[in-house]
Tab-separated table of C-alpha atoms and ligand atoms in Angstrom:
chain	number	residue	atom	x	y	z
A	49	UNK	CA	6.192	4.787	-30.943
A	50	UNK	CA	9.903	5.797	-30.757
A	51	UNK	CA	9.471	9.124	-28.995
A	52	UNK	CA	7.698	9.829	-25.778
A	53	UNK	CA	4.228	11.310	-26.095
A	54	UNK	CA	3.727	14.821	-24.728
A	55	UNK	CA	0.609	14.110	-22.670
A	56	UNK	CA	-0.873	10.928	-21.230
A	57	UNK	CA	-4.123	10.410	-19.351
A	58	UNK	CA	-3.609	7.675	-16.762
A	59	UNK	CA	-6.746	5.897	-15.545
A	60	UNK	CA	-6.375	4.367	-12.110
A	61	UNK	CA	-4.454	5.442	-9.022
A	62	UNK	CA	-3.281	2.045	-7.836
A	63	UNK	CA	0.313	0.825	-7.538
A	64	UNK	CA	0.823	0.248	-11.274
A	65	UNK	CA	-0.698	3.607	-12.286
A	66	UNK	CA	1.455	5.435	-9.740
A	67	UNK	CA	4.715	3.688	-10.587
A	68	UNK	CA	4.305	4.006	-14.372
A	69	UNK	CA	2.638	7.435	-14.279
A	70	UNK	CA	5.293	8.975	-12.064
A	71	UNK	CA	8.109	7.414	-14.124
A	72	UNK	CA	6.619	8.970	-17.268
A	73	UNK	CA	6.183	12.322	-15.497
A	74	UNK	CA	9.886	12.258	-14.649
A	75	UNK	CA	10.631	11.688	-18.320
A	76	UNK	CA	8.872	15.017	-18.926
A	77	UNK	CA	5.590	13.551	-20.130
A	78	UNK	CA	2.686	15.654	-18.896
A	79	UNK	CA	0.566	13.327	-16.765
A	80	UNK	CA	-3.067	13.608	-15.752
A	81	UNK	CA	-3.921	10.800	-13.334
A	82	UNK	CA	-7.551	9.981	-12.672
A	83	UNK	CA	-8.523	7.663	-9.818
A	84	UNK	CA	-11.897	6.405	-8.706
A	85	UNK	CA	-13.603	6.729	-5.325
A	86	UNK	CA	-10.755	8.651	-3.666
A	87	UNK	CA	-8.431	5.678	-3.464
A	88	UNK	CA	-4.654	5.956	-3.981
A	89	UNK	CA	-2.062	3.163	-3.864
A	90	UNK	CA	-4.662	0.932	-2.140
A	91	UNK	CA	-4.378	3.045	1.037
A	92	UNK	CA	-7.579	3.036	3.059
A	93	UNK	CA	-6.543	5.176	6.044
A	94	UNK	CA	-7.834	8.620	5.000
A	95	UNK	CA	-5.168	10.949	6.486
A	96	UNK	CA	-2.376	8.789	5.007
A	97	UNK	CA	-4.184	8.719	1.662
A	98	UNK	CA	-4.587	12.514	1.785
A	99	UNK	CA	-0.887	12.995	2.557
A	100	UNK	CA	-0.017	10.897	-0.485
A	101	UNK	CA	-2.499	12.760	-2.696
A	102	UNK	CA	-1.026	16.117	-1.613
A	103	UNK	CA	2.519	14.972	-2.413
A	104	UNK	CA	1.512	13.582	-5.814
A	105	UNK	CA	-0.557	16.620	-6.742
A	106	UNK	CA	2.625	18.704	-6.473
A	107	UNK	CA	4.242	16.535	-9.146
A	108	UNK	CA	1.432	16.126	-11.699
A	109	UNK	CA	-2.325	16.483	-12.099
A	110	UNK	CA	-3.774	13.990	-9.650
A	111	UNK	CA	-7.444	13.522	-8.918
A	112	UNK	CA	-8.160	10.374	-6.873
A	113	UNK	CA	-11.911	10.795	-7.364
A	114	UNK	CA	-12.296	11.835	-10.993
A	115	UNK	CA	-15.573	13.175	-12.280
A	116	UNK	CA	-15.918	12.787	-16.061
A	117	UNK	CA	-18.619	14.329	-18.230
A	118	UNK	CA	-17.440	12.922	-21.528
A	119	UNK	CA	-14.730	10.809	-23.165
A	120	UNK	CA	-14.187	10.832	-26.914
A	121	UNK	CA	-11.613	10.585	-29.684
A	122	UNK	CA	-11.135	13.941	-31.435
A	123	UNK	CA	-8.867	13.870	-34.487
A	124	UNK	CA	-7.432	10.636	-33.159
A	125	UNK	CA	-6.673	12.096	-29.734
A	126	UNK	CA	-8.268	10.867	-26.491
A	127	UNK	CA	-10.286	13.840	-25.248
A	128	UNK	CA	-11.698	14.113	-21.755
A	129	UNK	CA	-14.232	16.531	-20.346
A	130	UNK	CA	-14.104	16.530	-16.562
A	131	UNK	CA	-14.544	18.608	-13.431
A	132	UNK	CA	-11.278	19.134	-11.581
A	133	UNK	CA	-11.101	19.050	-7.751
A	134	UNK	CA	-11.277	22.893	-7.667
A	135	UNK	CA	-14.703	22.689	-9.378
A	136	UNK	CA	-13.552	23.898	-12.815
A	137	UNK	CA	-14.889	22.239	-15.989
A	138	UNK	CA	-11.993	21.278	-18.226
A	139	UNK	CA	-11.508	19.762	-21.650
A	140	UNK	CA	-8.090	18.199	-22.230
A	141	UNK	CA	-6.624	16.398	-25.238
A	142	UNK	CA	-4.009	13.659	-24.876
A	143	UNK	CA	-1.630	11.726	-27.101
A	144	UNK	CA	-2.280	8.455	-25.293
A	145	UNK	CA	-4.383	6.987	-22.516
A	146	UNK	CA	-2.944	4.409	-20.116
A	147	UNK	CA	-5.486	2.155	-18.424
A	148	UNK	CA	-4.062	0.826	-15.150
A	149	UNK	CA	-7.389	-0.136	-13.677
A	150	UNK	CA	-6.628	-3.677	-12.576
A	151	UNK	CA	-6.778	-7.130	-14.053
A	152	UNK	CA	-9.435	-9.794	-13.786
A	153	UNK	CA	-8.282	-13.417	-13.296
A	154	UNK	CA	-8.825	-15.420	-16.477
A	155	UNK	CA	-10.011	-18.615	-14.812
A	156	UNK	CA	-12.810	-19.564	-17.158
A	157	UNK	CA	-10.694	-21.386	-19.785
A	158	UNK	CA	-9.327	-23.677	-17.071
A	159	UNK	CA	-12.849	-25.115	-16.484
A	160	UNK	CA	-11.997	-25.675	-12.833
A	161	UNK	CA	-15.515	-26.862	-12.161
A	162	UNK	CA	-14.406	-30.183	-13.666
A	163	UNK	CA	-11.473	-30.577	-11.273
A	164	UNK	CA	-13.539	-31.954	-8.396
A	165	UNK	CA	-12.660	-29.058	-6.063
A	166	UNK	CA	-14.929	-26.545	-4.393
A	167	UNK	CA	-15.023	-23.052	-5.932
A	168	UNK	CA	-16.182	-19.786	-4.399
A	169	UNK	CA	-18.742	-17.459	-6.014
A	170	UNK	CA	-15.968	-15.921	-8.166
A	171	UNK	CA	-14.873	-19.313	-9.482
A	172	UNK	CA	-11.665	-19.296	-7.389
A	173	UNK	CA	-10.877	-22.612	-5.646
A	174	UNK	CA	-11.465	-22.648	-1.901
A	175	UNK	CA	-8.183	-23.411	-0.181
A	176	UNK	CA	-6.564	-23.692	3.232
A	177	UNK	CA	-4.508	-20.523	3.874
A	178	UNK	CA	-1.945	-22.458	5.923
A	179	UNK	CA	-1.233	-25.209	3.381
A	180	UNK	CA	-2.581	-23.637	0.178
A	181	UNK	CA	-4.205	-27.013	-0.551
A	182	UNK	CA	-7.579	-27.077	-2.292
A	183	UNK	CA	-9.670	-29.412	-0.140
A	184	UNK	CA	-8.041	-32.849	0.122
A	185	UNK	CA	-7.015	-32.812	-3.510
A	186	UNK	CA	-3.435	-32.801	-4.826
A	187	UNK	CA	-4.157	-29.302	-6.201
A	188	UNK	CA	-2.442	-26.289	-4.568
A	189	UNK	CA	-2.860	-22.617	-5.279
A	190	UNK	CA	-0.065	-20.005	-5.336
A	191	UNK	CA	0.419	-16.558	-6.789
A	192	UNK	CA	-2.077	-13.967	-7.921
A	193	UNK	CA	-4.734	-16.556	-8.758
A	194	UNK	CA	-5.647	-17.085	-5.078
A	195	UNK	CA	-7.109	-13.570	-5.113
A	196	UNK	CA	-5.725	-12.882	-1.626
A	197	UNK	CA	-2.075	-11.887	-1.915
A	198	UNK	CA	-1.342	-10.580	-5.401
A	199	UNK	CA	2.283	-9.649	-4.735
A	200	UNK	CA	4.332	-12.610	-3.605
A	201	UNK	CA	4.774	-16.312	-3.992
A	202	UNK	CA	4.695	-19.125	-1.483
A	203	UNK	CA	5.465	-22.758	-2.104
A	204	UNK	CA	3.555	-25.794	-0.899
A	205	UNK	CA	4.585	-29.406	-0.398
A	206	UNK	CA	2.917	-32.690	-1.319
A	207	UNK	CA	2.239	-35.423	-0.233
A	208	UNK	CA	3.765	-34.377	3.133
A	209	UNK	CA	1.323	-31.463	3.475
A	210	UNK	CA	2.276	-29.200	6.377
A	211	UNK	CA	0.551	-26.109	7.711
A	212	UNK	CA	2.766	-23.056	7.789
A	213	UNK	CA	2.375	-19.707	9.481
A	214	UNK	CA	1.855	-17.328	6.560
A	215	UNK	CA	4.026	-14.243	6.425
A	216	UNK	CA	2.344	-10.974	7.377
A	217	UNK	CA	0.624	-9.209	4.473
A	218	UNK	CA	3.068	-6.597	3.193
A	219	UNK	CA	3.063	-4.386	0.118
A	220	UNK	CA	5.211	-1.542	-1.130
A	221	UNK	CA	4.497	0.915	-3.933
A	222	UNK	CA	7.642	2.297	-5.516
A	223	UNK	CA	6.401	5.781	-6.243
A	224	UNK	CA	7.715	8.847	-4.465
A	225	UNK	CA	6.868	9.182	-1.663
A	226	UNK	CA	6.916	5.413	-1.310
A	227	UNK	CA	3.834	3.721	0.102
A	228	UNK	CA	3.724	0.813	2.511
A	229	UNK	CA	0.842	-1.258	3.810
A	230	UNK	CA	1.689	-3.968	6.327
A	231	UNK	CA	-0.145	-6.280	8.690
A	232	UNK	CA	-3.849	-6.424	9.398
A	233	UNK	CA	-6.112	-4.720	6.896
A	234	UNK	CA	-7.005	-1.270	8.257
A	235	UNK	CA	-10.664	-1.723	7.316
A	236	UNK	CA	-10.858	-5.018	9.237
A	237	UNK	CA	-9.425	-3.578	12.486
A	238	UNK	CA	-11.828	-3.203	15.396
A	239	UNK	CA	-11.598	0.595	15.721
A	240	UNK	CA	-12.844	0.506	19.352
A	241	UNK	CA	-9.904	-1.685	20.314
A	242	UNK	CA	-7.298	-0.087	18.057
A	243	UNK	CA	-5.028	2.821	18.855
A	244	UNK	CA	-3.199	4.737	16.127
A	245	UNK	CA	0.207	6.342	16.501
A	246	UNK	CA	1.621	8.666	13.889
A	247	UNK	CA	4.607	10.504	12.568
A	248	UNK	CA	4.549	13.204	9.933
A	249	UNK	CA	7.698	13.302	7.825
A	250	UNK	CA	7.320	17.070	7.222
A	251	UNK	CA	9.501	17.799	10.232
A	252	UNK	CA	11.437	14.534	10.586
A	253	UNK	CA	15.151	15.352	10.804
A	254	UNK	CA	16.730	13.076	8.200
A	255	UNK	CA	13.796	13.456	5.797
A	256	UNK	CA	14.255	17.242	5.902
A	257	UNK	CA	17.988	16.971	5.236
A	258	UNK	CA	17.222	14.780	2.205
A	259	UNK	CA	14.483	17.219	1.153
A	260	UNK	CA	12.070	14.324	1.050
A	261	UNK	CA	10.020	15.531	3.997
A	262	UNK	CA	6.596	14.560	2.704
A	263	UNK	CA	4.207	11.954	4.009
A	264	UNK	CA	2.644	10.404	7.045
A	265	UNK	CA	2.949	7.033	8.808
A	266	UNK	CA	0.178	5.531	10.931
A	267	UNK	CA	0.874	2.460	13.089
A	268	UNK	CA	-1.959	0.515	14.678
A	269	UNK	CA	-1.850	-1.400	17.944
A	270	UNK	CA	-4.250	-3.328	20.095
A	271	UNK	CA	-5.176	-1.021	23.002
A	272	UNK	CA	-5.488	-3.893	25.468
A	273	UNK	CA	-2.356	-5.899	24.723
A	274	UNK	CA	-0.103	-3.177	23.304
A	275	UNK	CA	0.663	-5.513	20.419
A	276	UNK	CA	1.348	-4.111	16.967
A	277	UNK	CA	-1.384	-4.862	14.423
A	278	UNK	CA	-0.318	-3.084	11.236
A	279	UNK	CA	0.564	0.170	9.511
A	280	UNK	CA	-0.134	2.320	6.486
A	281	UNK	CA	2.221	5.064	5.431
A	282	UNK	CA	3.741	7.142	2.702
A	283	UNK	CA	7.071	8.880	2.968
A	284	UNK	CA	10.799	8.530	2.420
A	285	UNK	CA	12.460	5.099	2.853
A	286	UNK	CA	9.107	3.400	3.417
A	287	UNK	CA	10.477	0.201	1.873
A	288	UNK	CA	12.918	-0.052	4.822
A	289	UNK	CA	10.526	1.180	7.502
A	290	UNK	CA	7.980	-1.315	6.137
A	291	UNK	CA	10.451	-4.182	6.560
A	292	UNK	CA	11.100	-3.289	10.199
A	293	UNK	CA	7.363	-3.222	10.820
A	294	UNK	CA	6.813	-6.496	8.946
A	295	UNK	CA	9.533	-8.212	11.014
A	296	UNK	CA	8.113	-6.816	14.259
A	297	UNK	CA	4.636	-8.013	13.280
A	298	UNK	CA	5.866	-11.432	12.199
A	299	UNK	CA	7.648	-11.786	15.571
A	300	UNK	CA	4.454	-10.599	17.322
A	301	UNK	CA	6.317	-7.907	19.252
A	302	UNK	CA	4.585	-5.624	21.692
A	303	UNK	CA	5.249	-1.901	21.387
A	304	UNK	CA	7.444	-1.960	24.504
A	305	UNK	CA	9.545	-4.764	22.996
A	306	UNK	CA	9.868	-2.912	19.681
A	307	UNK	CA	10.879	0.300	21.438
A	308	UNK	CA	13.708	-1.455	23.273
A	309	UNK	CA	15.344	-2.236	19.914
A	310	UNK	CA	18.123	0.045	18.589
A	311	UNK	CA	17.452	3.058	16.373
A	312	UNK	CA	20.436	4.882	14.913
A	313	UNK	CA	20.664	8.677	14.550
A	314	UNK	CA	20.088	10.484	12.212
A	315	UNK	CA	17.942	8.167	10.072
A	316	UNK	CA	14.414	8.061	8.682
A	317	UNK	CA	13.768	5.063	10.953
A	318	UNK	CA	13.720	7.475	13.899
A	319	UNK	CA	10.373	8.550	12.457
A	320	UNK	CA	9.121	5.009	13.005
A	321	UNK	CA	10.288	5.268	16.605
A	322	UNK	CA	8.266	8.484	17.010
A	323	UNK	CA	5.135	6.730	15.719
A	324	UNK	CA	5.740	3.701	17.972
A	325	UNK	CA	6.231	5.927	21.018
A	326	UNK	CA	3.051	7.814	20.146
A	327	UNK	CA	0.935	4.668	19.892
A	328	UNK	CA	2.581	3.147	22.985
A	329	UNK	CA	1.736	6.224	25.063
A	330	UNK	CA	-1.859	6.190	23.792
A	331	UNK	CA	-2.223	2.485	24.644
A	332	UNK	CA	-1.130	3.139	28.236
A	333	UNK	CA	-3.504	6.121	28.443
A	334	UNK	CA	-6.323	3.932	27.151
A	335	UNK	CA	-5.616	1.396	29.907
A	336	UNK	CA	-5.017	4.138	32.526
A	337	UNK	CA	-1.599	2.641	33.230
A	338	UNK	CA	1.837	4.224	33.622
A	339	UNK	CA	4.299	3.372	30.832
A	340	UNK	CA	7.667	1.842	31.805
A	341	UNK	CA	10.870	3.883	31.498
A	342	UNK	CA	12.153	3.507	27.923
A	343	UNK	CA	15.624	4.331	26.557
A	344	UNK	CA	15.409	8.108	25.918
A	345	UNK	CA	18.114	8.730	23.303
A	346	UNK	CA	18.439	7.087	19.910
A	347	UNK	CA	21.532	4.961	19.716
A	348	UNK	CA	23.106	1.945	18.133
B	247	FAD	C1	3.716	-3.531	-13.616
B	247	FAD	C2	3.716	-4.467	-12.428
B	247	FAD	C3	4.576	-4.207	-11.351
B	247	FAD	C4	4.586	-5.082	-10.250
B	247	FAD	N1	5.449	-4.824	-9.233
B	247	FAD	C5	5.550	-5.700	-8.216
B	247	FAD	C6	6.511	-5.511	-7.189
B	247	FAD	O1	7.239	-4.532	-7.166
B	247	FAD	N2	6.565	-6.440	-6.194
B	247	FAD	C7	5.741	-7.541	-6.170
B	247	FAD	O2	5.851	-8.390	-5.250
B	247	FAD	N3	4.817	-7.732	-7.120
B	247	FAD	C8	4.710	-6.858	-8.144
B	247	FAD	N4	3.775	-7.057	-9.123
B	247	FAD	C9	2.872	-8.216	-8.985
B	247	FAD	C10	3.588	-9.481	-9.439
B	247	FAD	O3	4.038	-9.308	-10.775
B	247	FAD	C11	2.605	-10.643	-9.371
B	247	FAD	O4	2.198	-10.789	-8.017
B	247	FAD	C12	3.260	-11.928	-9.853
B	247	FAD	O5	3.680	-11.780	-11.177
B	247	FAD	C13	2.226	-13.052	-9.766
B	247	FAD	O6	2.795	-14.224	-10.304
B	247	FAD	P1	1.880	-15.375	-10.864
B	247	FAD	O7	2.803	-16.448	-11.290
B	247	FAD	O8	0.812	-15.701	-9.877
B	247	FAD	O9	1.103	-14.734	-12.093
B	247	FAD	P2	1.692	-14.140	-13.449
B	247	FAD	O10	3.041	-13.527	-13.257
B	247	FAD	O11	0.591	-13.298	-14.017
B	247	FAD	O12	1.905	-15.451	-14.337
B	247	FAD	C14	0.821	-16.220	-14.790
B	247	FAD	C15	1.332	-16.989	-15.996
B	247	FAD	O13	0.359	-17.969	-16.335
B	247	FAD	C16	0.167	-17.960	-17.734
B	247	FAD	N5	-1.182	-18.520	-17.992
B	247	FAD	C17	-2.381	-17.910	-17.884
B	247	FAD	N6	-3.363	-18.787	-18.185
B	247	FAD	C18	-2.778	-19.971	-18.466
B	247	FAD	C19	-3.256	-21.261	-18.863
B	247	FAD	N7	-4.545	-21.520	-19.030
B	247	FAD	N8	-2.347	-22.224	-19.058
B	247	FAD	C20	-1.021	-21.990	-18.894
B	247	FAD	N9	-0.503	-20.791	-18.533
B	247	FAD	C21	-1.379	-19.799	-18.326
B	247	FAD	C22	0.315	-16.507	-18.126
B	247	FAD	O14	0.623	-16.384	-19.501
B	247	FAD	C23	1.506	-16.103	-17.242
B	247	FAD	O15	2.738	-16.417	-17.835
B	247	FAD	C24	3.727	-6.206	-10.227
B	247	FAD	C25	2.845	-6.445	-11.288
B	247	FAD	C26	2.836	-5.595	-12.373
B	247	FAD	C27	1.865	-5.881	-13.505
């Protein structure tokens, strides 16, 4: 096909669907994006997910929890009958459908069961997260095939096998607003022990000046220790904010330590400072303690 189609139905609302779907929308292709189960960009923190959905729905048709009655080909065109989020029944015809619904590892042809290593119930080798070694064998696992971190590569060494501290989990989705997920999985956090701080970018100074004032950042901390645990967010410059958070997490900083670090003015990163201050204050409240005096003005 040498010209762009007029209308595409995108199935999936994960990172690939969002990056490709939004790129096509900006090339003037009319996009209808259909997700499943309410998920978007792998975000699991509902208010952050809702903020993303609201921003995307302004740019193209976006339903993170699609409800289809029928799918067919009519005169060669993918045709969908579905109920839109406002409860209307719709029938729409498309030029193409893009399935961005994930990939399944193709491990079967490798016949790993003959390699003398232990496999889990999905046929993926069991391995040590700190060395990436499969049992005591000279087999190591790296990349998407480990099923744990499908976004970056680590190397291993043999025969001088050494345990390493793995980098904090960190992912970015390059849609707009950008999405970042860093640190402990939100679903795995002990909600009784976790305090959430937030910043909305609707009213954040630099984001407003750039007219990119959409999105929400949540940062999570351990109520008892005041140590950062992770974050989920969507908004402007999330790739940079995400790096600051990833570095702070990797260095195991407490909120007080992070808040003593410099923040320039006027930058989007001041939004991160707002979220950190919010969660810091809540941690002290939770412990019925008085917070220490922190530098009041942003500065370099
Ligand atoms: C559209 C898209 C955008 C992405 N964007 C990002 C991003 O922005 N940042 C990021 O960090 N990650 C991103 N990713 C994910 C990233 O591409 C993967 O994490 C990375 O490619 C994984 O590398 P890998 O070597 O494990 O697997 P792959 O890159 O999938 O390579 C596996 C290779 O093994 C070959 N192979 C398969 N079976 C056999 C066999 N039996 N024998 C020999 N060879 C075999 C395949 O042909 C392939 O060449 C993106 C992925 C996609 C699809």
